[in-house]
Short mmCIF file of C-alpha atoms (C1' of nucleotides) in Angstrom, two decimals:
data_model
loop_
_atom_site.label_atom_id
_atom_site.label_comp_id
_atom_site.label_asym_id
_atom_site.label_seq_id
_atom_site.Cartn_x
_atom_site.Cartn_y
_atom_site.Cartn_z
CA MET U 1 23.50 -41.35 -18.70
CA GLY U 2 25.48 -42.78 -21.46
CA ARG U 3 28.75 -41.20 -20.78
CA HIS U 4 30.71 -42.81 -18.09
CA SER U 5 32.37 -40.81 -15.45
CA CYS U 6 35.76 -41.52 -16.93
CA CYS U 7 34.70 -39.91 -20.14
CA TYR U 8 34.18 -36.59 -18.49
CA LYS U 9 37.78 -36.36 -17.57
CA GLN U 10 39.76 -33.93 -19.52
CA LYS U 11 42.62 -34.70 -21.81
CA LEU U 12 41.28 -38.01 -22.92
CA ARG U 13 42.31 -38.89 -26.37
CA LYS U 14 39.74 -39.77 -28.95
CA GLY U 15 39.92 -41.06 -32.43
CA LEU U 16 42.21 -43.56 -33.95
CA TRP U 17 44.57 -45.48 -31.81
CA SER U 18 48.26 -45.09 -32.36
CA PRO U 19 50.54 -48.12 -32.45
CA GLU U 20 52.03 -46.93 -29.19
CA GLU U 21 48.67 -46.92 -27.55
CA ASP U 22 47.93 -50.33 -28.90
CA GLU U 23 51.17 -51.58 -27.52
CA LYS U 24 50.50 -50.14 -24.12
CA LEU U 25 47.08 -51.63 -23.96
CA LEU U 26 48.19 -54.96 -25.26
CA ASN U 27 51.08 -55.03 -22.86
CA TYR U 28 48.93 -54.22 -19.93
CA ILE U 29 46.16 -56.66 -20.66
CA THR U 30 48.58 -59.37 -21.57
CA LYS U 31 50.25 -59.01 -18.23
CA HIS U 32 47.38 -58.17 -15.97
CA GLY U 33 44.15 -58.83 -17.72
CA HIS U 34 41.71 -56.06 -18.11
CA GLY U 35 40.01 -56.35 -14.77
CA CYS U 36 38.03 -53.22 -14.27
CA TRP U 37 38.04 -51.45 -17.58
CA SER U 38 37.72 -48.05 -16.04
CA SER U 39 41.03 -48.51 -14.35
CA VAL U 40 42.80 -49.93 -17.36
CA PRO U 41 43.72 -46.66 -19.06
CA LYS U 42 45.24 -45.26 -15.93
CA LEU U 43 47.17 -48.37 -15.13
CA ALA U 44 48.22 -48.82 -18.72
CA GLY U 45 49.28 -45.24 -19.06
CA LEU U 46 46.73 -44.34 -21.65
CA GLN U 47 44.83 -41.14 -22.09
CA ARG U 48 41.71 -43.00 -23.01
CA CYS U 49 38.53 -43.86 -21.29
CA GLY U 50 37.91 -47.38 -20.17
CA LYS U 51 35.23 -47.91 -22.70
CA SER U 52 37.53 -46.96 -25.47
CA CYS U 53 40.14 -49.38 -24.22
CA ARG U 54 37.61 -52.14 -23.97
CA LEU U 55 36.42 -51.52 -27.47
CA ARG U 56 39.90 -51.41 -28.84
CA TRP U 57 40.70 -54.68 -27.18
CA ILE U 58 37.56 -56.42 -28.22
CA ASN U 59 37.51 -55.21 -31.77
CA TYR U 60 41.16 -55.13 -32.62
CA LEU U 61 43.68 -56.37 -30.14
CA ARG U 62 42.16 -59.59 -28.97
CA PRO U 63 44.46 -62.41 -29.98
CA ASP U 64 41.75 -64.68 -31.21
CA LEU U 65 40.42 -62.35 -33.81
CA LYS U 66 40.10 -63.68 -37.26
CA ARG U 67 41.30 -61.11 -39.67
CA GLY U 68 40.53 -60.85 -43.28
CA ALA U 69 37.54 -60.94 -45.47
CA PHE U 70 34.43 -62.83 -44.61
CA SER U 71 33.92 -66.00 -46.51
CA GLN U 72 30.74 -66.67 -48.40
CA GLN U 73 29.88 -69.22 -45.80
CA GLU U 74 30.28 -66.74 -43.03
CA GLU U 75 28.09 -64.32 -44.89
CA ASN U 76 25.47 -66.97 -45.33
CA LEU U 77 25.59 -67.74 -41.69
CA ILE U 78 25.28 -64.11 -40.80
CA ILE U 79 22.27 -63.74 -43.02
CA GLU U 80 20.56 -66.68 -41.52
CA LEU U 81 21.43 -65.70 -38.03
CA HIS U 82 20.15 -62.25 -38.75
CA ALA U 83 16.91 -63.76 -39.90
CA VAL U 84 16.63 -65.44 -36.56
CA LEU U 85 18.23 -62.97 -34.22
CA GLY U 86 17.80 -59.67 -35.94
CA ASN U 87 20.26 -56.95 -35.18
CA ARG U 88 21.67 -58.71 -32.19
CA TRP U 89 25.14 -58.42 -33.46
CA SER U 90 26.79 -59.65 -30.36
CA GLN U 91 24.79 -62.85 -30.47
CA ILE U 92 25.52 -63.27 -34.11
CA ALA U 93 29.17 -62.63 -33.43
CA ALA U 94 29.10 -65.26 -30.75
CA GLN U 95 28.36 -67.76 -33.47
CA LEU U 96 31.22 -66.62 -35.60
CA PRO U 97 34.42 -67.26 -33.75
CA GLY U 98 37.01 -64.65 -34.28
CA ARG U 99 34.58 -62.11 -35.57
CA THR U 100 33.37 -59.13 -33.64
CA ASP U 101 29.93 -57.71 -33.47
CA ASN U 102 31.24 -54.48 -34.87
CA GLU U 103 32.78 -56.25 -37.78
CA ILE U 104 29.63 -58.14 -38.54
CA LYS U 105 27.53 -55.08 -38.14
CA ASN U 106 29.70 -53.21 -40.57
CA LEU U 107 29.61 -56.06 -43.02
CA TRP U 108 25.89 -56.18 -42.79
CA ASN U 109 25.40 -52.50 -43.30
CA SER U 110 27.95 -52.09 -46.01
CA CYS U 111 27.77 -55.27 -47.95
CA ILE U 112 25.16 -57.84 -47.11
CA LYS U 113 22.28 -55.41 -47.10
CA LYS U 114 23.18 -54.36 -50.55
CA LYS U 115 23.52 -57.88 -51.79
CA LEU U 116 20.17 -58.87 -50.39
CA ARG U 117 18.49 -55.91 -51.97
CA GLN U 118 20.07 -56.78 -55.26
CA ARG U 119 18.50 -60.16 -54.91
CA GLY U 120 15.17 -58.60 -54.16
CA ILE U 121 15.21 -59.37 -50.50
CA ASP U 122 14.43 -56.88 -47.85
CA PRO U 123 17.33 -57.11 -45.44
CA ASN U 124 15.24 -56.09 -42.49
CA THR U 125 12.45 -58.55 -42.84
CA HIS U 126 14.11 -61.09 -45.09
CA LYS U 127 11.04 -60.92 -47.21
CA PRO U 128 11.01 -60.33 -50.91
CA LEU U 129 11.00 -56.65 -51.51
CA SER U 130 7.83 -56.86 -53.52
CA GLU U 131 6.05 -58.45 -50.62
CA VAL U 132 7.39 -55.89 -48.26
CA GLU U 133 6.14 -53.15 -50.50
CA ASN U 134 2.76 -54.76 -50.68
CA ASP U 135 2.64 -55.11 -46.96
CA TYR U 136 3.51 -51.52 -46.64
CA LYS U 137 0.75 -50.50 -48.96
CA GLU U 138 -1.76 -52.65 -47.21
CA LYS U 139 -0.67 -51.85 -43.73
CA PRO U 140 1.20 -48.62 -43.54
CA PRO U 141 3.06 -48.44 -40.33
CA THR U 142 1.02 -46.63 -37.79
CA ASN U 143 3.61 -46.48 -35.22
CA ASN U 144 6.68 -46.69 -37.25
CA LYS U 145 8.89 -48.46 -34.83
CA ASN U 146 7.83 -52.01 -34.86
CA ASN U 147 5.55 -52.35 -37.74
CA ASP U 148 7.71 -52.13 -40.71
CA LYS U 149 10.34 -54.34 -39.34
CA ALA U 150 8.27 -56.68 -37.35
CA PHE U 151 9.41 -60.17 -37.67
CA THR U 152 6.94 -62.80 -38.42
CA VAL U 153 7.15 -66.39 -39.21
CA SER U 154 6.28 -65.58 -42.73
CA ASN U 155 9.37 -63.51 -42.78
CA VAL U 156 11.37 -66.45 -41.82
CA ASN U 157 9.70 -68.54 -44.38
CA GLU U 158 11.14 -66.32 -46.92
CA LEU U 159 14.42 -67.68 -45.92
CA ASN U 160 13.70 -70.32 -48.42
CA LEU U 161 14.14 -67.80 -51.06
CA ILE U 162 15.68 -70.01 -53.54
CA GLU U 163 13.13 -72.62 -53.05
CA PRO U 164 12.09 -74.28 -56.23
CA ALA U 165 9.40 -72.42 -57.97
CA ASN U 166 7.00 -75.27 -57.62
CA SER U 167 7.33 -75.52 -53.94
CA LYS U 168 4.11 -75.17 -52.14
CA PRO U 169 3.38 -72.42 -49.75
CA SER U 170 3.42 -72.98 -46.11
CA THR U 171 0.41 -74.64 -44.75
CA VAL U 172 0.74 -73.30 -41.32
CA SER U 173 2.31 -69.98 -41.70
CA SER U 174 -0.89 -68.08 -41.60
CA SER U 175 -1.82 -69.52 -38.31
CA SER U 176 1.56 -69.52 -36.85
CA LYS U 177 2.67 -66.09 -37.67
CA LEU U 178 4.37 -64.62 -34.77
CA THR U 179 2.75 -61.66 -33.33
CA THR U 180 4.78 -61.53 -30.25
CA ASN U 181 7.39 -59.20 -31.40
CA ASN U 182 6.89 -57.27 -28.32
CA ASP U 183 9.64 -57.94 -25.97
CA HIS U 184 12.42 -56.71 -28.13
CA SER U 185 11.50 -53.16 -28.26
CA SER U 186 15.02 -52.25 -27.51
CA SER U 187 15.77 -52.54 -31.13
CA ASN U 188 13.39 -51.36 -33.67
CA LEU U 189 15.11 -53.32 -36.26
CA THR U 190 15.25 -56.43 -34.29
CA PRO U 191 12.90 -59.08 -35.35
CA THR U 192 11.39 -61.19 -32.73
CA PRO U 193 13.37 -64.32 -32.41
CA PRO U 194 11.36 -67.11 -33.76
CA THR U 195 9.86 -69.47 -31.35
CA GLN U 196 8.78 -72.94 -32.05
CA GLU U 197 6.29 -71.66 -34.53
CA PHE U 198 9.08 -70.46 -36.62
CA PHE U 199 10.60 -73.84 -36.85
CA LEU U 200 7.36 -75.58 -37.31
CA ASP U 201 6.61 -73.21 -39.99
CA ARG U 202 9.95 -73.74 -41.41
CA PHE U 203 9.36 -77.40 -41.38
CA ALA U 204 6.11 -76.93 -43.11
CA SER U 205 6.93 -74.12 -45.37
CA SER U 206 8.67 -76.14 -47.93
CA HIS U 207 6.58 -79.17 -47.57
CA ASP U 208 3.49 -80.65 -48.78
CA SER U 209 1.32 -80.95 -45.75
CA SER U 210 -0.07 -84.16 -47.02
CA THR U 211 3.24 -85.74 -46.56
CA THR U 212 3.08 -87.69 -43.42
CA SER U 213 6.41 -89.21 -43.17
CA CYS U 214 8.95 -87.59 -41.05
CA ARG U 215 12.16 -89.14 -41.91
CA PRO U 216 15.09 -88.48 -39.72
CA SER U 217 17.03 -87.76 -42.81
CA ASP U 218 14.67 -84.95 -43.50
CA LEU U 219 15.07 -83.64 -40.08
CA VAL U 220 18.73 -83.99 -40.35
CA GLY U 221 18.58 -81.47 -43.07
CA TYR U 222 16.56 -79.13 -41.03
CA PHE U 223 19.20 -76.63 -40.59
CA SER U 224 20.30 -77.10 -44.06
CA PHE U 225 16.84 -76.13 -45.07
CA GLN U 226 16.12 -79.37 -46.66
CA LYS U 227 12.62 -80.13 -47.43
CA LEU U 228 11.06 -81.55 -44.39
CA SER U 229 8.13 -83.66 -43.62
CA TYR U 230 5.76 -82.42 -41.09
CA LYS U 231 2.54 -83.72 -39.82
CA PRO U 232 0.74 -81.21 -37.71
CA ASN U 233 -0.56 -83.21 -34.88
CA ILE U 234 -0.26 -83.30 -31.20
CA CYS U 235 0.97 -83.53 -28.38
CA PHE U 236 2.73 -82.36 -25.30
CA ASN U 237 0.94 -82.75 -22.12
CA SER U 238 1.60 -79.63 -20.25
CA ASN U 239 1.83 -81.65 -17.11
CA SER U 240 4.45 -83.87 -18.52
CA SER U 241 7.90 -83.73 -17.26
CA SER U 242 10.51 -82.79 -19.71
CA SER U 243 11.66 -86.31 -20.13
CA GLU U 244 8.13 -87.43 -20.65
CA MET U 245 7.71 -84.74 -23.16
CA ILE U 246 10.70 -85.96 -24.95
CA SER U 247 9.31 -89.41 -24.88
CA GLU U 248 6.04 -88.19 -26.21
CA PHE U 249 7.84 -86.25 -28.72
CA ASN U 250 9.67 -89.27 -29.88
CA SER U 251 6.58 -91.27 -30.14
CA CYS U 252 4.76 -88.91 -32.36
CA MET U 253 7.44 -86.83 -33.88
CA THR U 254 4.93 -84.27 -34.87
CA PRO U 255 4.61 -81.95 -32.00
CA THR U 256 2.59 -78.87 -31.97
CA ILE U 257 5.15 -77.60 -29.64
CA LEU U 258 8.69 -77.86 -30.55
CA PRO U 259 11.18 -77.22 -27.93
CA PRO U 260 11.98 -73.62 -28.22
CA ILE U 261 15.11 -72.76 -29.91
CA SER U 262 17.41 -69.99 -29.18
CA SER U 263 20.73 -68.91 -30.29
CA SER U 264 22.19 -70.94 -27.55
CA MET U 265 20.75 -74.01 -29.10
CA PHE U 266 22.71 -73.37 -32.14
CA GLN U 267 25.79 -73.63 -30.23
CA THR U 268 28.16 -76.41 -29.99
CA SER U 269 31.71 -76.65 -29.15
CA ILE U 270 34.33 -75.47 -31.46
CA THR U 271 37.84 -74.48 -31.20
CA VAL U 272 39.12 -71.42 -32.82
CA LYS U 273 42.55 -70.76 -33.91
CA PRO U 274 43.29 -67.14 -33.55
CA SER U 275 44.42 -65.77 -36.78
CA ILE U 276 46.00 -62.66 -35.52
CA SER U 277 49.68 -62.95 -35.35
CA LEU U 278 52.09 -60.52 -34.04
CA PRO U 279 55.60 -60.15 -35.29
CA SER U 280 57.86 -62.54 -33.59
CA ASP U 281 60.15 -59.81 -32.57
CA ASN U 282 57.37 -57.98 -30.99
CA PRO U 283 57.88 -58.15 -27.30
CA ASN U 284 54.15 -58.33 -26.96
CA SER U 285 53.84 -61.25 -29.19
CA ILE U 286 51.27 -63.63 -28.14
CA GLY U 287 52.49 -67.02 -29.02
CA SER U 288 50.70 -70.22 -29.12
CA CYS U 289 51.45 -73.57 -27.75
CA GLU U 290 49.74 -76.84 -27.57
CA VAL U 291 48.77 -78.43 -24.38
CA ASN U 292 47.42 -81.90 -24.57
CA GLY U 293 46.80 -81.42 -28.20
CA ILE U 294 44.69 -78.43 -27.61
CA GLN U 295 45.66 -75.19 -29.08
CA THR U 296 46.36 -72.74 -26.41
CA TRP U 297 47.42 -69.19 -26.43
CA GLU U 298 49.73 -67.38 -24.23
CA THR U 299 47.67 -64.52 -23.24
CA SER U 300 48.30 -63.72 -19.71
CA GLY U 301 45.24 -62.25 -18.26
CA PHE U 302 43.39 -62.62 -21.42
CA ASN U 303 41.20 -65.11 -19.88
CA ASN U 304 41.10 -64.88 -16.19
CA SER U 305 39.83 -68.35 -15.93
CA GLY U 306 42.66 -69.75 -17.86
CA SER U 307 45.28 -71.85 -16.30
CA SER U 308 48.46 -70.08 -15.63
CA CYS U 309 51.84 -70.86 -16.93
CA SER U 310 54.59 -70.69 -14.45
CA ASN U 311 57.20 -69.22 -16.67
CA GLY U 312 56.14 -65.80 -15.74
CA SER U 313 56.05 -64.58 -19.23
CA SER U 314 52.52 -65.39 -19.84
CA SER U 315 49.76 -67.66 -18.98
CA SER U 316 48.22 -70.20 -21.15
CA ILE U 317 44.60 -70.38 -21.71
CA GLU U 318 42.74 -73.18 -23.22
CA LEU U 319 40.67 -71.98 -26.02
CA GLN U 320 38.71 -75.04 -26.51
CA ASN U 321 35.17 -74.03 -26.47
CA ASN U 322 33.04 -76.55 -24.80
CA THR U 323 30.09 -74.40 -24.83
CA THR U 324 28.22 -73.29 -27.73
CA PHE U 325 28.04 -72.98 -31.29
CA PHE U 326 26.02 -74.07 -34.16
CA ASP U 327 26.40 -77.67 -34.49
CA THR U 328 29.14 -78.02 -36.95
CA ASN U 329 27.04 -80.40 -38.83
CA THR U 330 23.88 -78.52 -38.95
CA PHE U 331 25.11 -76.10 -41.46
CA SER U 332 26.21 -77.82 -44.48
CA TRP U 333 27.89 -74.96 -46.14
CA GLY U 334 30.71 -74.82 -43.69
CA LEU U 335 33.68 -72.66 -43.89
CA PRO U 336 35.90 -74.44 -46.25
CA ASP U 337 38.09 -71.56 -46.90
CA CYS U 338 38.53 -70.79 -43.30
CA GLY U 339 39.62 -74.15 -42.16
CA LYS U 340 43.09 -75.39 -42.54
CA PRO U 341 43.64 -78.92 -43.70
CA GLY U 342 45.68 -79.85 -40.73
CA GLU U 343 43.14 -78.49 -38.37
CA GLU U 344 40.31 -80.30 -39.92
CA ALA U 345 41.52 -83.71 -38.96
CA HIS U 346 41.94 -82.56 -35.44
CA LEU U 347 38.56 -81.01 -35.48
CA ARG U 348 36.91 -84.01 -36.90
CA SER U 349 38.35 -86.00 -34.10
CA LEU U 350 36.62 -83.69 -31.75
CA GLU U 351 33.34 -83.80 -33.46
CA ASN U 352 31.87 -86.65 -31.58
CA GLU U 353 32.39 -85.09 -28.27
CA GLN U 354 31.64 -81.67 -29.45
CA ASP U 355 28.43 -82.18 -31.16
CA ILE U 356 25.43 -80.92 -29.44
CA LYS U 357 22.80 -82.61 -31.36
CA TRP U 358 19.23 -81.83 -31.67
CA SER U 359 18.80 -85.28 -30.40
CA GLU U 360 19.85 -84.07 -27.05
CA TYR U 361 16.85 -81.85 -27.00
CA LEU U 362 14.53 -83.66 -29.18
CA SER U 363 15.81 -87.16 -28.82
CA THR U 364 16.96 -89.50 -31.46
CA PRO U 365 14.69 -88.86 -34.37
CA PHE U 366 16.18 -85.47 -34.53
CA LEU U 367 19.64 -86.69 -34.29
CA ILE U 368 21.75 -84.87 -36.70
CA GLY U 369 24.12 -87.58 -37.51
CA THR U 370 27.45 -86.61 -38.75
CA THR U 371 27.38 -88.94 -41.65
CA ALA U 372 23.84 -88.14 -42.45
CA ILE U 373 24.41 -84.48 -42.60
CA GLN U 374 27.53 -84.91 -44.50
CA ASN U 375 25.62 -86.49 -47.24
CA GLN U 376 22.98 -83.90 -47.36
CA THR U 377 22.78 -81.66 -50.25
CA SER U 378 21.92 -78.40 -48.80
CA GLN U 379 19.62 -76.04 -50.44
CA PRO U 380 21.15 -72.69 -50.80
CA MET U 381 19.13 -69.86 -49.57
CA TYR U 382 20.94 -66.71 -50.22
CA SER U 383 23.84 -67.81 -52.19
CA GLU U 384 23.94 -69.52 -55.43
CA VAL U 385 26.55 -71.91 -54.33
CA LYS U 386 26.76 -73.35 -50.95
CA PRO U 387 29.66 -75.67 -50.69
CA GLU U 388 28.92 -78.79 -48.89
CA THR U 389 31.34 -78.71 -46.15
CA HIS U 390 31.34 -78.56 -42.46
CA PHE U 391 31.37 -75.42 -40.57
CA ILE U 392 34.46 -76.34 -38.83
CA THR U 393 36.36 -73.60 -37.33
CA GLU U 394 38.72 -73.93 -34.60
CA GLY U 395 36.93 -71.97 -32.05
CA SER U 396 37.72 -70.51 -28.80
CA SER U 397 36.00 -70.06 -25.62
CA THR U 398 37.73 -66.93 -24.82
CA SER U 399 36.81 -64.67 -22.07
CA TRP U 400 35.00 -62.45 -24.43
CA GLN U 401 32.93 -65.25 -25.68
CA GLN U 402 32.20 -66.34 -22.25
CA ASN U 403 31.13 -62.89 -21.49
CA HIS U 404 28.81 -63.04 -24.38
CA GLN U 405 27.57 -66.31 -23.28
CA HIS U 406 26.83 -65.46 -19.79
CA HIS U 407 23.51 -64.34 -21.07
CA GLN U 408 23.02 -67.57 -22.73
CA TYR U 409 22.38 -70.95 -21.47
CA HIS U 410 25.13 -73.32 -21.19
CA HIS U 411 24.09 -76.80 -21.65
CA HIS U 412 25.45 -80.07 -22.67
CA SER U 413 26.23 -81.18 -19.23
CA GLN U 414 28.72 -83.89 -19.49
CA THR U 415 28.03 -85.45 -16.21
CA SER U 416 24.30 -85.54 -16.16
CA GLN U 417 22.27 -88.45 -17.22
CA PRO U 418 20.51 -88.09 -20.54
CA SER U 419 17.12 -87.58 -19.03
CA GLU U 420 18.50 -84.93 -16.81
CA ASN U 421 20.07 -83.37 -19.78
CA TYR U 422 16.82 -83.28 -21.58
CA ALA U 423 15.02 -81.78 -18.69
CA LYS U 424 17.67 -79.23 -18.01
CA ASN U 425 18.08 -78.34 -21.58
CA LEU U 426 14.42 -77.99 -22.09
CA GLN U 427 14.16 -75.81 -19.08
CA ARG U 428 16.99 -73.69 -20.28
CA LEU U 429 15.57 -73.43 -23.68
CA ALA U 430 12.24 -72.57 -22.30
CA VAL U 431 13.80 -69.88 -20.24
CA ALA U 432 15.69 -68.74 -23.25
CA PHE U 433 12.44 -68.11 -24.94
CA GLY U 434 10.63 -67.00 -21.91
CA GLN U 435 8.39 -69.96 -22.10
CA THR U 436 7.46 -72.74 -19.91
CA PHE U 437 6.27 -76.12 -20.76
"C1'" DA V 1 46.45 -33.26 -60.65
"C1'" DA V 2 42.38 -32.02 -58.44
"C1'" DG V 3 37.86 -32.57 -57.02
"C1'" DC V 4 33.97 -35.34 -56.15
"C1'" DC V 5 31.73 -39.32 -54.64
"C1'" DA V 6 31.00 -43.89 -52.68
"C1'" DT V 7 32.46 -47.25 -49.64
"C1'" DC V 8 34.57 -49.20 -45.68
"C1'" DC V 9 35.36 -49.59 -41.01
"C1'" DA V 10 37.25 -47.97 -36.56
"C1'" DA V 11 35.58 -45.53 -32.99
"C1'" DC V 12 32.25 -42.96 -30.49
"C1'" DC V 13 27.66 -42.13 -28.44
"C1'" DG V 14 23.68 -43.12 -25.98
"C1'" DC V 15 21.09 -46.33 -23.79
"C1'" DC V 16 20.12 -50.50 -21.08
"C1'" DC V 17 21.20 -53.89 -17.72
"C1'" DT V 18 23.33 -55.61 -13.67
"C1'" DG V 19 25.68 -55.62 -9.39
"C1'" DC V 20 26.62 -53.38 -5.33
"C1'" DA V 21 26.51 -50.25 -1.46
"C1'" DG O 1 14.03 -49.45 -2.70
"C1'" DT O 2 17.29 -46.29 -4.66
"C1'" DG O 3 21.26 -44.43 -6.80
"C1'" DC O 4 25.62 -45.11 -8.76
"C1'" DA O 5 29.29 -47.32 -11.41
"C1'" DG O 6 30.68 -50.33 -14.75
"C1'" DG O 7 29.98 -53.44 -18.61
"C1'" DG O 8 27.81 -54.36 -22.75
"C1'" DC O 9 25.26 -53.56 -26.94
"C1'" DG O 10 23.35 -51.39 -31.11
"C1'" DG O 11 23.20 -47.24 -33.85
"C1'" DT O 12 25.70 -43.70 -35.83
"C1'" DT O 13 29.54 -40.89 -37.21
"C1'" DG O 14 33.50 -39.47 -39.52
"C1'" DG O 15 38.12 -40.30 -41.27
"C1'" DA O 16 40.62 -42.99 -44.68
"C1'" DT O 17 40.72 -44.87 -49.00
"C1'" DG O 18 39.91 -45.81 -53.74
"C1'" DG O 19 37.56 -45.07 -58.08
"C1'" DC O 20 35.86 -42.00 -61.36
"C1'" DT O 21 35.51 -37.74 -63.95
#
DNA sequence: AAGCCATCCAACCGCCCTGCA
DNA sequence: GTGCAGGGCGGTTGGATGGCT
């Protein structure tokens, strides 16, 4: 187990890749696509195992990789995603176009962890270190693996680390603490993804429970960690259909059950502009072109589902991601230093069609209006300064992302009626959290 | 200049999951 | 149902690099 058959073969090179090897691999995949990875090294003339080739491609040679340092906004996003997803680097990477799981993992281990600790935050639990220490004293881990890193709603509440000092403690956290960190045993460090309790708690955590209003503007800021109004109340009838549930939800706006959220919910469409560029005189150069105003990349075989160019030199794939990403509006910090001015206008023009709003799941009161969110002043959590910009990156739905996403739930059907959308999305989300309504 | 140390990050390892025969 | 092969993921390792003494 572990080692693949190809790895047992003799004479396989290990270690750093030489430029020649890179060229061979790039050439091969550009022309033929990777197909079966185990056959790639042989066909490409490489003395490597298939896994090694795959890794090299994914982490280094892919044309849509964004090179360079992570922006503060990306770091913030990683931190928050980590709070939700734990060490699921691939899922986190799926939310950061152009970044690889390996890259993010390295950043986390080398940089972000340290920063969080410096700020008195335990990077595993996202709790204040003092609290973690207290917890440890009170409840020493009996069985090591899950205890010390178990993820609870209270952990998530600590996301509001920079909450004003006078903010009141959560009114529901004690009752809504997640104790179901059981199905993620694959990773000891992986917190249980928060279910609806998490978000309810999040709603409540920074709010006075006596506040009864639930302004859409508050909800708009949900993902920006604005203070939210929350009235613990009601109200789904378990026999209700999804659309009825939505209706009920609309009517009361204070559900005891929020539609579950998963990483896939965070996703909306983006387009990514690959930042890797090869020398123009490089015969393996992967150029770009625009088709119908959409950035495309000549990456024959890069995406098997891509449309093919007929010039024989390459095929063109459309990198417009119509699947998933955090709603560009839900995170107010954005990636200002990643976006290019010229791209932004184009991206903004895509926003309307790209946005997957909460409203699609939760109906209008949760609508995260573009203008509304734009005017929100986000409350920084981990960083002192959180620029108020959109997280607009030109994203890609590359084959690798699609691979990532095949575990996830594609939604945002463009042909379905709204009610169908709601039902489907709710079902998907329920499945995503292993729950049923 | 040399040695030591810390950090970064590319790559490997081991395991799990899935599809298929 | 079972075993195998391949893909994917997360954890870990180790080489490269830079700073400091």
